[in-house]
mmCIF file of C-alpha atoms in Angstrom:
data_model
loop_
_atom_site.group_PDB
_atom_site.id
_atom_site.type_symbol
_atom_site.label_atom_id
_atom_site.label_comp_id
_atom_site.label_asym_id
_atom_site.label_seq_id
_atom_site.Cartn_x
_atom_site.Cartn_y
_atom_site.Cartn_z
ATOM 1 C CA MET A 1 -24.131 -16.215 0.696
ATOM 2 C CA THR A 2 -20.655 -15.465 -0.846
ATOM 3 C CA PRO A 3 -20.902 -14.965 -4.615
ATOM 4 C CA HIS A 4 -19.659 -17.833 -6.721
ATOM 5 C CA LEU A 5 -17.839 -16.659 -9.720
ATOM 6 C CA THR A 6 -16.567 -18.563 -12.739
ATOM 7 C CA PRO A 7 -12.743 -18.648 -13.123
ATOM 8 C CA ARG A 8 -12.959 -16.147 -15.972
ATOM 9 C CA ARG A 9 -15.194 -13.709 -13.903
ATOM 10 C CA GLU A 10 -12.878 -14.113 -10.996
ATOM 11 C CA ARG A 11 -9.904 -13.127 -13.110
ATOM 12 C CA TRP A 12 -11.576 -10.053 -14.483
ATOM 13 C CA LEU A 13 -12.574 -9.079 -10.874
ATOM 14 C CA LEU A 14 -8.939 -9.503 -9.694
ATOM 15 C CA PHE A 15 -7.592 -7.519 -12.777
ATOM 16 C CA THR A 16 -10.056 -4.743 -12.182
ATOM 17 C CA LEU A 17 -9.062 -4.525 -8.496
ATOM 18 C CA ALA A 18 -5.373 -4.592 -9.474
ATOM 19 C CA GLY A 19 -6.002 -1.660 -11.843
ATOM 20 C CA ILE A 20 -7.688 0.411 -9.117
ATOM 21 C CA GLN A 21 -4.989 -0.385 -6.731
ATOM 22 C CA PHE A 22 -2.319 0.528 -9.424
ATOM 23 C CA THR A 23 -3.694 4.186 -9.574
ATOM 24 C CA HIS A 24 -4.082 4.326 -5.801
ATOM 25 C CA ILE A 25 -0.581 3.166 -5.208
ATOM 26 C CA LEU A 26 0.965 5.265 -8.019
ATOM 27 C CA ASP A 27 -0.748 8.358 -6.729
ATOM 28 C CA PHE A 28 1.011 7.855 -3.393
ATOM 29 C CA MET A 29 4.351 6.557 -4.672
ATOM 30 C CA ILE A 30 4.860 9.315 -7.255
ATOM 31 C CA MET A 31 5.364 11.886 -4.439
ATOM 32 C CA MET A 32 8.507 10.146 -3.143
ATOM 33 C CA PRO A 33 10.779 10.283 -6.321
ATOM 34 C CA LEU A 34 9.515 13.842 -6.762
ATOM 35 C CA GLY A 35 11.002 14.782 -3.382
ATOM 36 C CA PRO A 36 14.062 16.614 -4.702
ATOM 37 C CA GLN A 37 11.789 18.725 -6.926
ATOM 38 C CA PHE A 38 9.427 19.598 -4.189
ATOM 39 C CA THR A 39 12.127 20.487 -1.693
ATOM 40 C CA ALA A 40 13.803 22.814 -4.228
ATOM 41 C CA LEU A 41 10.717 24.203 -5.694
ATOM 42 C CA PHE A 42 8.897 25.057 -2.412
ATOM 43 C CA GLY A 43 12.042 25.564 -0.372
ATOM 44 C CA ILE A 44 10.884 23.086 2.289
ATOM 45 C CA SER A 45 12.913 20.966 4.731
ATOM 46 C CA ASN A 46 12.989 17.095 4.997
ATOM 47 C CA ALA A 47 10.508 17.208 7.784
ATOM 48 C CA GLN A 48 8.109 19.330 5.695
ATOM 49 C CA PHE A 49 8.417 16.899 2.808
ATOM 50 C CA GLY A 50 7.769 14.080 5.263
ATOM 51 C CA LEU A 51 4.627 15.953 6.330
ATOM 52 C CA LEU A 52 3.593 16.274 2.676
ATOM 53 C CA VAL A 53 4.019 12.441 2.300
ATOM 54 C CA SER A 54 2.252 11.807 5.647
ATOM 55 C CA ALA A 55 -0.668 14.044 4.907
ATOM 56 C CA TYR A 56 -2.033 11.489 2.478
ATOM 57 C CA THR A 57 -1.479 8.448 4.829
ATOM 58 C CA LEU A 58 -2.757 10.159 7.984
ATOM 59 C CA SER A 59 -5.875 11.430 6.239
ATOM 60 C CA ALA A 60 -6.331 7.871 4.823
ATOM 61 C CA GLY A 61 -6.100 6.587 8.331
ATOM 62 C CA LEU A 62 -8.800 8.970 9.483
ATOM 63 C CA SER A 63 -10.872 8.068 6.535
ATOM 64 C CA GLY A 64 -10.541 4.372 7.431
ATOM 65 C CA LEU A 65 -11.813 5.031 10.957
ATOM 66 C CA MET A 66 -14.775 6.857 9.558
ATOM 67 C CA ALA A 67 -15.400 4.261 6.948
ATOM 68 C CA ALA A 68 -15.658 1.523 9.559
ATOM 69 C CA THR A 69 -19.026 2.949 10.602
ATOM 70 C CA TYR A 70 -20.499 2.475 7.069
ATOM 71 C CA ILE A 71 -18.491 0.093 4.925
ATOM 72 C CA ASP A 72 -20.592 -2.948 5.730
ATOM 73 C CA ARG A 73 -23.825 -1.029 5.223
ATOM 74 C CA PHE A 74 -23.472 -0.684 1.424
ATOM 75 C CA SER A 75 -22.830 -2.858 -1.634
ATOM 76 C CA ARG A 76 -19.054 -3.229 -2.083
ATOM 77 C CA LYS A 77 -19.381 -2.271 -5.744
ATOM 78 C CA ARG A 78 -21.356 0.950 -5.201
ATOM 79 C CA LEU A 79 -19.098 2.175 -2.419
ATOM 80 C CA LEU A 80 -15.957 1.352 -4.421
ATOM 81 C CA LEU A 81 -17.182 3.289 -7.463
ATOM 82 C CA VAL A 82 -18.166 6.321 -5.445
ATOM 83 C CA MET A 83 -14.932 6.585 -3.437
ATOM 84 C CA TYR A 84 -12.839 5.872 -6.530
ATOM 85 C CA THR A 85 -14.535 8.635 -8.526
ATOM 86 C CA LEU A 86 -13.961 11.143 -5.619
ATOM 87 C CA PHE A 87 -10.268 9.965 -5.309
ATOM 88 C CA GLY A 88 -9.817 10.713 -9.036
ATOM 89 C CA LEU A 89 -11.214 14.273 -8.552
ATOM 90 C CA ALA A 90 -8.878 14.773 -5.569
ATOM 91 C CA THR A 91 -5.868 13.619 -7.707
ATOM 92 C CA LEU A 92 -6.820 16.114 -10.363
ATOM 93 C CA ALA A 93 -6.791 18.876 -7.675
ATOM 94 C CA CYS A 94 -3.189 17.809 -6.858
ATOM 95 C CA GLY A 95 -2.263 18.475 -10.457
ATOM 96 C CA LEU A 96 -3.915 21.837 -10.266
ATOM 97 C CA ALA A 97 -2.354 22.943 -7.021
ATOM 98 C CA PRO A 98 -0.417 26.218 -7.420
ATOM 99 C CA ASP A 99 1.734 25.983 -4.198
ATOM 100 C CA TYR A 100 2.700 23.865 -1.169
ATOM 101 C CA PHE A 101 -0.443 24.808 0.850
ATOM 102 C CA TRP A 102 -2.892 23.841 -1.896
ATOM 103 C CA LEU A 103 -0.910 20.658 -2.742
ATOM 104 C CA MET A 104 -1.098 19.776 0.942
ATOM 105 C CA ALA A 105 -4.797 20.283 0.994
ATOM 106 C CA ALA A 106 -5.263 18.166 -2.135
ATOM 107 C CA ARG A 107 -3.137 15.419 -0.773
ATOM 108 C CA VAL A 108 -5.347 15.268 2.374
ATOM 109 C CA ALA A 109 -8.425 14.998 0.155
ATOM 110 C CA ALA A 110 -6.858 12.313 -1.893
ATOM 111 C CA GLY A 111 -6.040 10.299 1.255
ATOM 112 C CA LEU A 112 -9.539 10.720 2.607
ATOM 113 C CA PHE A 113 -10.990 9.066 -0.473
ATOM 114 C CA GLY A 114 -8.088 6.793 -1.439
ATOM 115 C CA GLY A 115 -7.635 5.342 2.085
ATOM 116 C CA VAL A 116 -10.774 3.295 1.722
ATOM 117 C CA LEU A 117 -9.814 1.767 -1.594
ATOM 118 C CA SER A 118 -7.168 -0.785 -0.268
ATOM 119 C CA ALA A 119 -9.475 -1.934 2.394
ATOM 120 C CA LEU A 120 -12.300 -2.475 -0.050
ATOM 121 C CA SER A 121 -10.177 -4.213 -2.601
ATOM 122 C CA GLN A 122 -8.778 -6.663 0.028
ATOM 123 C CA THR A 123 -12.210 -7.172 1.537
ATOM 124 C CA ILE A 124 -13.629 -8.056 -1.874
ATOM 125 C CA VAL A 125 -10.811 -10.535 -2.468
ATOM 126 C CA ALA A 126 -11.381 -12.180 0.922
ATOM 127 C CA ASP A 127 -15.182 -12.255 0.271
ATOM 128 C CA VAL A 128 -15.101 -14.109 -3.072
ATOM 129 C CA VAL A 129 -11.859 -16.200 -3.055
ATOM 130 C CA PRO A 130 -11.616 -19.350 -0.869
ATOM 131 C CA PHE A 131 -8.892 -19.439 1.792
ATOM 132 C CA GLU A 132 -6.813 -22.081 0.035
ATOM 133 C CA ARG A 133 -6.471 -19.755 -3.067
ATOM 134 C CA ARG A 134 -6.362 -16.473 -1.333
ATOM 135 C CA GLY A 135 -2.538 -16.104 -1.414
ATOM 136 C CA ARG A 136 -2.485 -16.377 -5.235
ATOM 137 C CA ALA A 137 -5.439 -13.971 -5.509
ATOM 138 C CA MET A 138 -3.737 -11.499 -3.300
ATOM 139 C CA SER A 139 -0.624 -11.803 -5.417
ATOM 140 C CA VAL A 140 -2.589 -10.776 -8.516
ATOM 141 C CA VAL A 141 -3.915 -7.644 -6.735
ATOM 142 C CA MET A 142 -0.536 -6.863 -5.301
ATOM 143 C CA THR A 143 1.096 -6.863 -8.725
ATOM 144 C CA SER A 144 -0.346 -3.480 -8.898
ATOM 145 C CA PHE A 145 2.657 -2.277 -6.732
ATOM 146 C CA SER A 146 5.060 -3.917 -9.199
ATOM 147 C CA VAL A 147 3.340 -2.318 -12.250
ATOM 148 C CA SER A 148 3.169 1.075 -10.579
ATOM 149 C CA THR A 149 6.872 0.934 -10.028
ATOM 150 C CA VAL A 150 8.034 -0.592 -13.170
ATOM 151 C CA ALA A 151 5.771 1.485 -15.596
ATOM 152 C CA GLY A 152 3.872 4.086 -13.663
ATOM 153 C CA VAL A 153 6.659 5.838 -11.652
ATOM 154 C CA PRO A 154 9.178 5.967 -14.513
ATOM 155 C CA LEU A 155 6.470 7.306 -16.857
ATOM 156 C CA GLY A 156 5.368 9.811 -14.230
ATOM 157 C CA LEU A 157 9.049 10.938 -13.758
ATOM 158 C CA PHE A 158 9.323 11.292 -17.479
ATOM 159 C CA LEU A 159 6.152 13.525 -17.657
ATOM 160 C CA ALA A 160 7.526 15.542 -14.736
ATOM 161 C CA ALA A 161 10.932 16.019 -16.435
ATOM 162 C CA HIS A 162 9.497 16.954 -19.764
ATOM 163 C CA ALA A 163 6.403 18.823 -18.774
ATOM 164 C CA SER A 164 6.023 19.662 -15.097
ATOM 165 C CA TRP A 165 5.432 17.987 -11.768
ATOM 166 C CA HIS A 166 1.697 18.609 -12.375
ATOM 167 C CA ALA A 167 1.536 16.328 -15.330
ATOM 168 C CA PRO A 168 1.794 12.939 -13.525
ATOM 169 C CA PHE A 169 -1.335 13.740 -11.448
ATOM 170 C CA PHE A 170 -3.243 14.749 -14.613
ATOM 171 C CA GLY A 171 -2.276 11.344 -16.139
ATOM 172 C CA ILE A 172 -3.447 9.362 -12.960
ATOM 173 C CA ALA A 173 -6.811 11.266 -12.889
ATOM 174 C CA LEU A 174 -7.486 10.426 -16.447
ATOM 175 C CA LEU A 175 -6.661 6.727 -15.875
ATOM 176 C CA VAL A 176 -8.894 6.680 -12.797
ATOM 177 C CA GLY A 177 -11.849 7.817 -14.999
ATOM 178 C CA LEU A 178 -11.224 5.022 -17.502
ATOM 179 C CA LEU A 179 -10.847 2.378 -14.798
ATOM 180 C CA ALA A 180 -13.984 3.557 -13.034
ATOM 181 C CA LEU A 181 -15.988 2.929 -16.232
ATOM 182 C CA GLY A 182 -14.387 -0.503 -16.538
ATOM 183 C CA ALA A 183 -15.189 -1.365 -12.820
ATOM 184 C CA TRP A 184 -18.807 -0.356 -13.371
ATOM 185 C CA GLN A 185 -19.019 -2.866 -16.191
ATOM 186 C CA THR A 186 -17.033 -5.822 -14.740
ATOM 187 C CA LEU A 187 -17.718 -5.961 -11.002
ATOM 188 C CA PRO A 188 -20.561 -8.072 -9.778
ATOM 189 C CA ARG A 189 -23.043 -6.702 -7.114
ATOM 190 C CA LEU A 190 -21.034 -7.817 -4.177
ATOM 191 C CA ASP A 191 -23.701 -7.356 -1.629
ATOM 192 C CA ALA A 192 -23.826 -10.783 0.010
ATOM 193 C CA HIS A 193 -22.656 -9.362 3.296
ATOM 194 C CA LEU A 194 -25.843 -7.319 3.535
ATOM 195 C CA HIS A 195 -27.975 -10.442 3.828
ATOM 196 C CA HIS A 196 -25.694 -12.303 6.358
ATOM 197 C CA PRO A 197 -27.976 -13.954 9.013
ATOM 198 C CA GLU A 198 -25.595 -12.801 11.815
ATOM 199 C CA ARG A 199 -25.223 -9.210 10.585
ATOM 200 C CA THR A 200 -24.680 -6.792 13.433
ATOM 201 C CA GLY A 201 -25.240 -3.019 13.919
ATOM 202 C CA VAL A 202 -22.454 -0.607 13.026
ATOM 203 C CA TRP A 203 -21.149 0.308 16.482
ATOM 204 C CA ARG A 204 -21.724 -3.221 17.698
ATOM 205 C CA GLY A 205 -19.634 -4.563 14.767
ATOM 206 C CA ILE A 206 -16.828 -2.084 15.598
ATOM 207 C CA GLY A 207 -17.027 -3.075 19.270
ATOM 208 C CA GLN A 208 -16.797 -6.770 18.349
ATOM 209 C CA VAL A 209 -13.757 -6.183 16.140
ATOM 210 C CA LEU A 210 -11.906 -4.134 18.726
ATOM 211 C CA SER A 211 -12.834 -6.458 21.618
ATOM 212 C CA GLU A 212 -11.227 -9.532 20.022
ATOM 213 C CA GLY A 213 -7.631 -10.027 20.979
ATOM 214 C CA ASN A 214 -6.682 -11.807 17.783
ATOM 215 C CA HIS A 215 -7.874 -8.692 15.825
ATOM 216 C CA LEU A 216 -5.744 -6.464 17.846
ATOM 217 C CA LYS A 217 -2.718 -8.736 17.138
ATOM 218 C CA ALA A 218 -3.500 -8.557 13.438
ATOM 219 C CA PHE A 219 -3.581 -4.750 13.667
ATOM 220 C CA GLY A 220 -0.321 -4.756 15.395
ATOM 221 C CA VAL A 221 1.305 -6.916 12.625
ATOM 222 C CA SER A 222 -0.210 -4.679 9.956
ATOM 223 C CA GLY A 223 0.917 -1.387 11.375
ATOM 224 C CA LEU A 224 4.433 -2.643 12.164
ATOM 225 C CA MET A 225 4.700 -4.052 8.615
ATOM 226 C CA MET A 226 4.006 -0.711 7.022
ATOM 227 C CA PHE A 227 6.041 1.253 9.621
ATOM 228 C CA ALA A 228 9.077 -0.819 8.830
ATOM 229 C CA GLY A 229 9.266 0.272 5.177
ATOM 230 C CA PHE A 230 8.289 3.876 5.469
ATOM 231 C CA THR A 231 11.024 4.847 7.774
ATOM 232 C CA VAL A 232 13.307 4.551 4.674
ATOM 233 C CA ILE A 233 11.283 4.536 1.420
ATOM 234 C CA PRO A 234 10.080 8.188 1.294
ATOM 235 C CA TYR A 235 13.689 9.451 1.408
ATOM 236 C CA ILE A 236 15.435 7.002 -0.895
ATOM 237 C CA THR A 237 15.544 9.280 -3.890
ATOM 238 C CA ILE A 238 16.724 12.311 -1.779
ATOM 239 C CA TYR A 239 19.497 10.151 -0.282
ATOM 240 C CA LEU A 240 20.627 8.591 -3.561
ATOM 241 C CA GLN A 241 20.862 11.928 -5.272
ATOM 242 C CA SER A 242 22.370 13.921 -2.388
ATOM 243 C CA ASN A 243 24.653 11.320 -0.816
ATOM 244 C CA ALA A 244 25.205 8.602 -3.421
ATOM 245 C CA GLY A 245 25.633 10.936 -6.322
ATOM 246 C CA MET A 246 22.822 9.423 -8.499
ATOM 247 C CA GLN A 247 21.730 11.709 -11.380
ATOM 248 C CA THR A 248 18.159 12.661 -11.884
ATOM 249 C CA ALA A 249 18.064 10.749 -15.220
ATOM 250 C CA GLU A 250 19.175 7.596 -13.359
ATOM 251 C CA VAL A 251 16.450 7.613 -10.794
ATOM 252 C CA PRO A 252 13.739 5.868 -13.017
ATOM 253 C CA TRP A 253 16.107 2.844 -13.120
ATOM 254 C CA ILE A 254 15.445 2.264 -9.422
ATOM 255 C CA TYR A 255 11.714 1.854 -10.053
ATOM 256 C CA LEU A 256 12.131 0.100 -13.267
ATOM 257 C CA CYS A 257 14.409 -2.614 -11.929
ATOM 258 C CA GLY A 258 12.531 -2.858 -8.624
ATOM 259 C CA GLY A 259 9.187 -3.032 -10.391
ATOM 260 C CA LEU A 260 10.244 -5.754 -12.817
ATOM 261 C CA ALA A 261 11.703 -7.848 -10.052
ATOM 262 C CA THR A 262 8.504 -7.629 -7.927
ATOM 263 C CA LEU A 263 6.309 -8.256 -10.934
ATOM 264 C CA LEU A 264 8.219 -11.504 -11.694
ATOM 265 C CA SER A 265 8.409 -12.622 -8.023
ATOM 266 C CA ALA A 266 4.798 -11.850 -7.010
ATOM 267 C CA ARG A 267 3.257 -15.041 -8.358
ATOM 268 C CA TYR A 268 6.124 -17.107 -6.814
ATOM 269 C CA PHE A 269 5.464 -15.569 -3.443
ATOM 270 C CA GLY A 270 1.697 -16.115 -3.887
ATOM 271 C CA ARG A 271 2.173 -19.866 -4.560
ATOM 272 C CA LEU A 272 4.719 -20.155 -1.733
ATOM 273 C CA THR A 273 2.200 -18.551 0.586
ATOM 274 C CA ASP A 274 -0.495 -21.036 -0.222
ATOM 275 C CA ARG A 275 1.899 -24.086 -0.130
ATOM 276 C CA VAL A 276 4.170 -23.322 2.773
ATOM 277 C CA GLY A 277 1.751 -21.195 4.951
ATOM 278 C CA LYS A 278 0.947 -17.540 5.267
ATOM 279 C CA VAL A 279 2.492 -16.944 8.694
ATOM 280 C CA ARG A 280 5.702 -18.888 7.952
ATOM 281 C CA VAL A 281 6.345 -17.157 4.659
ATOM 282 C CA PHE A 282 5.626 -13.721 6.194
ATOM 283 C CA GLN A 283 7.999 -14.319 9.078
ATOM 284 C CA ARG A 284 10.857 -15.329 6.834
ATOM 285 C CA LEU A 285 10.437 -12.291 4.583
ATOM 286 C CA ALA A 286 10.024 -9.906 7.490
ATOM 287 C CA LEU A 287 13.357 -11.082 8.785
ATOM 288 C CA ALA A 288 15.013 -11.064 5.367
ATOM 289 C CA VAL A 289 13.953 -7.410 4.649
ATOM 290 C CA ALA A 290 16.363 -6.151 7.369
ATOM 291 C CA VAL A 291 19.392 -6.644 5.100
ATOM 292 C CA PRO A 292 18.374 -4.426 2.198
ATOM 293 C CA LEU A 293 16.689 -1.959 4.442
ATOM 294 C CA MET A 294 19.912 -1.163 6.314
ATOM 295 C CA ALA A 295 21.958 -1.564 3.130
ATOM 296 C CA THR A 296 19.851 1.216 1.515
ATOM 297 C CA THR A 297 20.807 3.727 4.263
ATOM 298 C CA LEU A 298 24.518 2.867 4.010
ATOM 299 C CA SER A 299 24.943 2.789 0.223
ATOM 300 C CA GLN A 300 26.890 6.010 -0.188
ATOM 301 C CA GLY A 301 29.872 5.495 -2.447
ATOM 302 C CA LEU A 302 28.668 2.513 -4.297
ATOM 303 C CA PRO A 303 28.491 2.477 -8.172
ATOM 304 C CA LEU A 304 25.171 2.646 -9.964
ATOM 305 C CA TRP A 305 24.984 -1.079 -10.414
ATOM 306 C CA GLY A 306 25.438 -1.615 -6.604
ATOM 307 C CA LEU A 307 22.688 0.915 -5.770
ATOM 308 C CA LEU A 308 20.373 -0.822 -8.222
ATOM 309 C CA VAL A 309 21.040 -4.272 -6.637
ATOM 310 C CA ILE A 310 20.256 -3.026 -3.197
ATOM 311 C CA SER A 311 17.150 -1.087 -4.226
ATOM 312 C CA THR A 312 15.870 -4.038 -6.321
ATOM 313 C CA LEU A 313 16.285 -6.423 -3.404
ATOM 314 C CA LEU A 314 14.464 -3.990 -1.076
ATOM 315 C CA PHE A 315 11.568 -3.591 -3.480
ATOM 316 C CA THR A 316 11.294 -7.367 -3.977
ATOM 317 C CA VAL A 317 11.269 -8.436 -0.453
ATOM 318 C CA MET A 318 9.209 -5.456 0.757
ATOM 319 C CA SER A 319 6.511 -6.182 -1.751
ATOM 320 C CA GLY A 320 6.873 -9.951 -1.302
ATOM 321 C CA ARG A 321 6.075 -9.827 2.441
ATOM 322 C CA MET A 322 2.891 -7.955 1.650
ATOM 323 C CA ILE A 323 1.416 -11.015 -0.149
ATOM 324 C CA PRO A 324 1.438 -13.414 2.882
ATOM 325 C CA GLY A 325 0.921 -10.460 5.206
ATOM 326 C CA MET A 326 -2.325 -9.379 3.648
ATOM 327 C CA ALA A 327 -3.612 -13.002 3.072
ATOM 328 C CA MET A 328 -2.825 -13.675 6.737
ATOM 329 C CA ILE A 329 -4.322 -10.433 8.182
ATOM 330 C CA SER A 330 -7.479 -10.750 6.097
ATOM 331 C CA SER A 331 -7.966 -14.323 7.413
ATOM 332 C CA ALA A 332 -7.700 -13.272 11.063
ATOM 333 C CA VAL A 333 -11.335 -12.216 11.100
ATOM 334 C CA GLU A 334 -14.732 -13.801 10.711
ATOM 335 C CA PRO A 335 -16.321 -13.089 7.295
ATOM 336 C CA ARG A 336 -19.260 -11.241 8.752
ATOM 337 C CA LEU A 337 -17.009 -8.648 10.291
ATOM 338 C CA ARG A 338 -14.405 -8.586 7.452
ATOM 339 C CA GLY A 339 -15.475 -5.222 5.943
ATOM 340 C CA THR A 340 -15.246 -3.362 9.303
ATOM 341 C CA PHE A 341 -12.007 -5.140 10.292
ATOM 342 C CA MET A 342 -10.292 -4.465 6.894
ATOM 343 C CA THR A 343 -11.302 -0.824 6.998
ATOM 344 C CA LEU A 344 -9.912 -0.346 10.482
ATOM 345 C CA ASN A 345 -6.872 -2.245 9.354
ATOM 346 C CA SER A 346 -6.398 0.224 6.456
ATOM 347 C CA ALA A 347 -6.534 3.096 8.983
ATOM 348 C CA VAL A 348 -3.854 1.300 11.069
ATOM 349 C CA GLN A 349 -1.643 0.801 7.939
ATOM 350 C CA SER A 350 -2.016 4.420 6.930
ATOM 351 C CA ALA A 351 -1.240 5.576 10.444
ATOM 352 C CA GLY A 352 1.850 3.303 10.483
ATOM 353 C CA MET A 353 3.151 4.770 7.171
ATOM 354 C CA GLY A 354 2.365 8.359 8.222
ATOM 355 C CA LEU A 355 4.015 7.997 11.617
ATOM 356 C CA ALA A 356 7.054 6.317 10.075
ATOM 357 C CA ALA A 357 7.584 9.103 7.533
ATOM 358 C CA LEU A 358 7.122 11.770 10.213
ATOM 359 C CA LEU A 359 9.596 10.246 12.717
ATOM 360 C CA ALA A 360 12.140 9.515 9.995
ATOM 361 C CA GLY A 361 11.776 13.168 8.789
ATOM 362 C CA LEU A 362 12.569 14.285 12.410
ATOM 363 C CA ILE A 363 15.503 11.890 12.763
ATOM 364 C CA ILE A 364 17.162 12.591 9.352
ATOM 365 C CA GLY A 365 19.115 15.771 9.097
ATOM 366 C CA ARG A 366 21.463 17.457 6.623
ATOM 367 C CA ASP A 367 25.090 18.505 6.911
ATOM 368 C CA GLY A 368 26.832 21.578 5.468
ATOM 369 C CA GLN A 369 27.148 19.894 1.996
ATOM 370 C CA GLY A 370 23.503 19.055 1.793
ATOM 371 C CA HIS A 371 23.998 15.281 2.539
ATOM 372 C CA LEU A 372 21.430 13.409 4.631
ATOM 373 C CA THR A 373 22.594 12.417 8.112
ATOM 374 C CA PHE A 374 21.273 9.745 10.488
ATOM 375 C CA TYR A 375 19.442 8.057 7.700
ATOM 376 C CA TRP A 376 20.776 4.720 9.052
ATOM 377 C CA VAL A 377 19.059 5.445 12.402
ATOM 378 C CA ALA A 378 15.718 5.612 10.601
ATOM 379 C CA GLY A 379 16.657 2.286 8.805
ATOM 380 C CA LEU A 380 17.464 0.645 12.218
ATOM 381 C CA LEU A 381 14.101 1.735 13.523
ATOM 382 C CA GLY A 382 12.437 0.043 10.474
ATOM 383 C CA VAL A 383 14.305 -3.135 11.158
ATOM 384 C CA LEU A 384 13.107 -3.296 14.718
ATOM 385 C CA ALA A 385 9.550 -2.778 13.608
ATOM 386 C CA SER A 386 9.875 -5.653 11.042
ATOM 387 C CA LEU A 387 11.328 -7.959 13.726
ATOM 388 C CA LEU A 388 8.374 -7.245 16.037
ATOM 389 C CA SER A 389 5.905 -7.897 13.249
ATOM 390 C CA ALA A 390 7.493 -11.352 12.590
ATOM 391 C CA TRP A 391 7.211 -12.218 16.327
ATOM 392 C CA LEU A 392 3.590 -10.963 16.579
ATOM 393 C CA ALA A 393 2.499 -12.879 13.360
ATOM 394 C CA GLY A 394 3.356 -16.151 15.031
ATOM 395 C CA ARG A 395 0.641 -15.425 17.631
ATOM 396 C CA LEU A 396 -2.247 -14.963 15.134
ATOM 397 C CA ARG A 397 -5.181 -17.313 14.704
ATOM 398 C CA LEU A 398 -6.421 -17.621 11.117
ATOM 399 C CA HIS A 399 -10.028 -18.421 10.201
ATOM 400 C CA GLY A 400 -10.386 -21.139 7.648
ATOM 401 C CA ALA A 401 -6.782 -22.455 8.126
ATOM 402 C CA PRO A 402 -6.410 -26.279 8.368
ATOM 403 C CA SER A 403 -3.898 -25.774 11.217
ATOM 404 C CA ALA A 404 -2.592 -22.917 13.432
ATOM 405 C CA SER A 405 0.651 -22.858 11.406
ATOM 406 C CA ASN A 406 -1.036 -21.739 8.157
#
């Protein structure tokens, strides 16, 4: 039986999951604005930096595939705490890395443990929050992206500028330790799925997930949704500094403005998702994101305020579409298979991000002045992926929806 939580207990659960997601997202995001430092410090190319970003997401994808064999065999709380603790240790190892090789190894380890966290968090939300309120619940958890950009990334860049690039990872590891203690105290047992009357074996459950056409469509939407953004996002800071002339001290403003906008808009998108419909809102935002995505890759020559307008719009729409997107995707599966499905979905998302960063790194070049070239081609690839995700979303069937349009 699904646990029934009081409104207060539900809020604490959502805030705890948002905190866990905050550190997980920040650990991934902090790599991208540090791109100019890493390329200069280690003497690496754009493709090698793309591999450094992709190492996390690709190992997270592999972790998700492995986790599909055990995620529904343990209490959600126990598994979350174990994986989160190991993720914190891997993040600490990132801060201790002396060179590119060891940083790469630590990023792989962080991805292996962190890749399960998003799936677990989204599964827990879908387990305990009714369908009609799931959009708003997802918006609470998804504010972690906003907070990480508005507070976490600028603070991390401040530490990197005034101490070293190692310092942000030390700070994240410390925060993980504090949040793990809080999660141990606040999360309920979350083991109702272990007593489901129709519970299936591990491999049978994976087979049931992969044999359902609706699930495969949901995986397609999910992978394309993440691919669309990560053809551009990992290289924003490098482009803005090398092509648009942005100064290092101005970079935190991108994340501060974008994070504030997404923080303020998240609850609006959550309410809109529940009122208008998950599929409909996702499709509109997936189409709308094409404008700031291409504008970002063609913003050379604009003043600072123009660059901030474009990047803020990109962050807002990119984050906004994740709210109906994840509420929609988590509703595309029966509750008894949700853990396995969401874990496989996390692997698909990670693979989508990693593949996008790798392909973009191969497409993007540099001219004799050190400017990025063909960045717009990477943006166009992202736009095509977003359009495909909108088309495929219209063919999903959602469990618990009063009509096919929701």
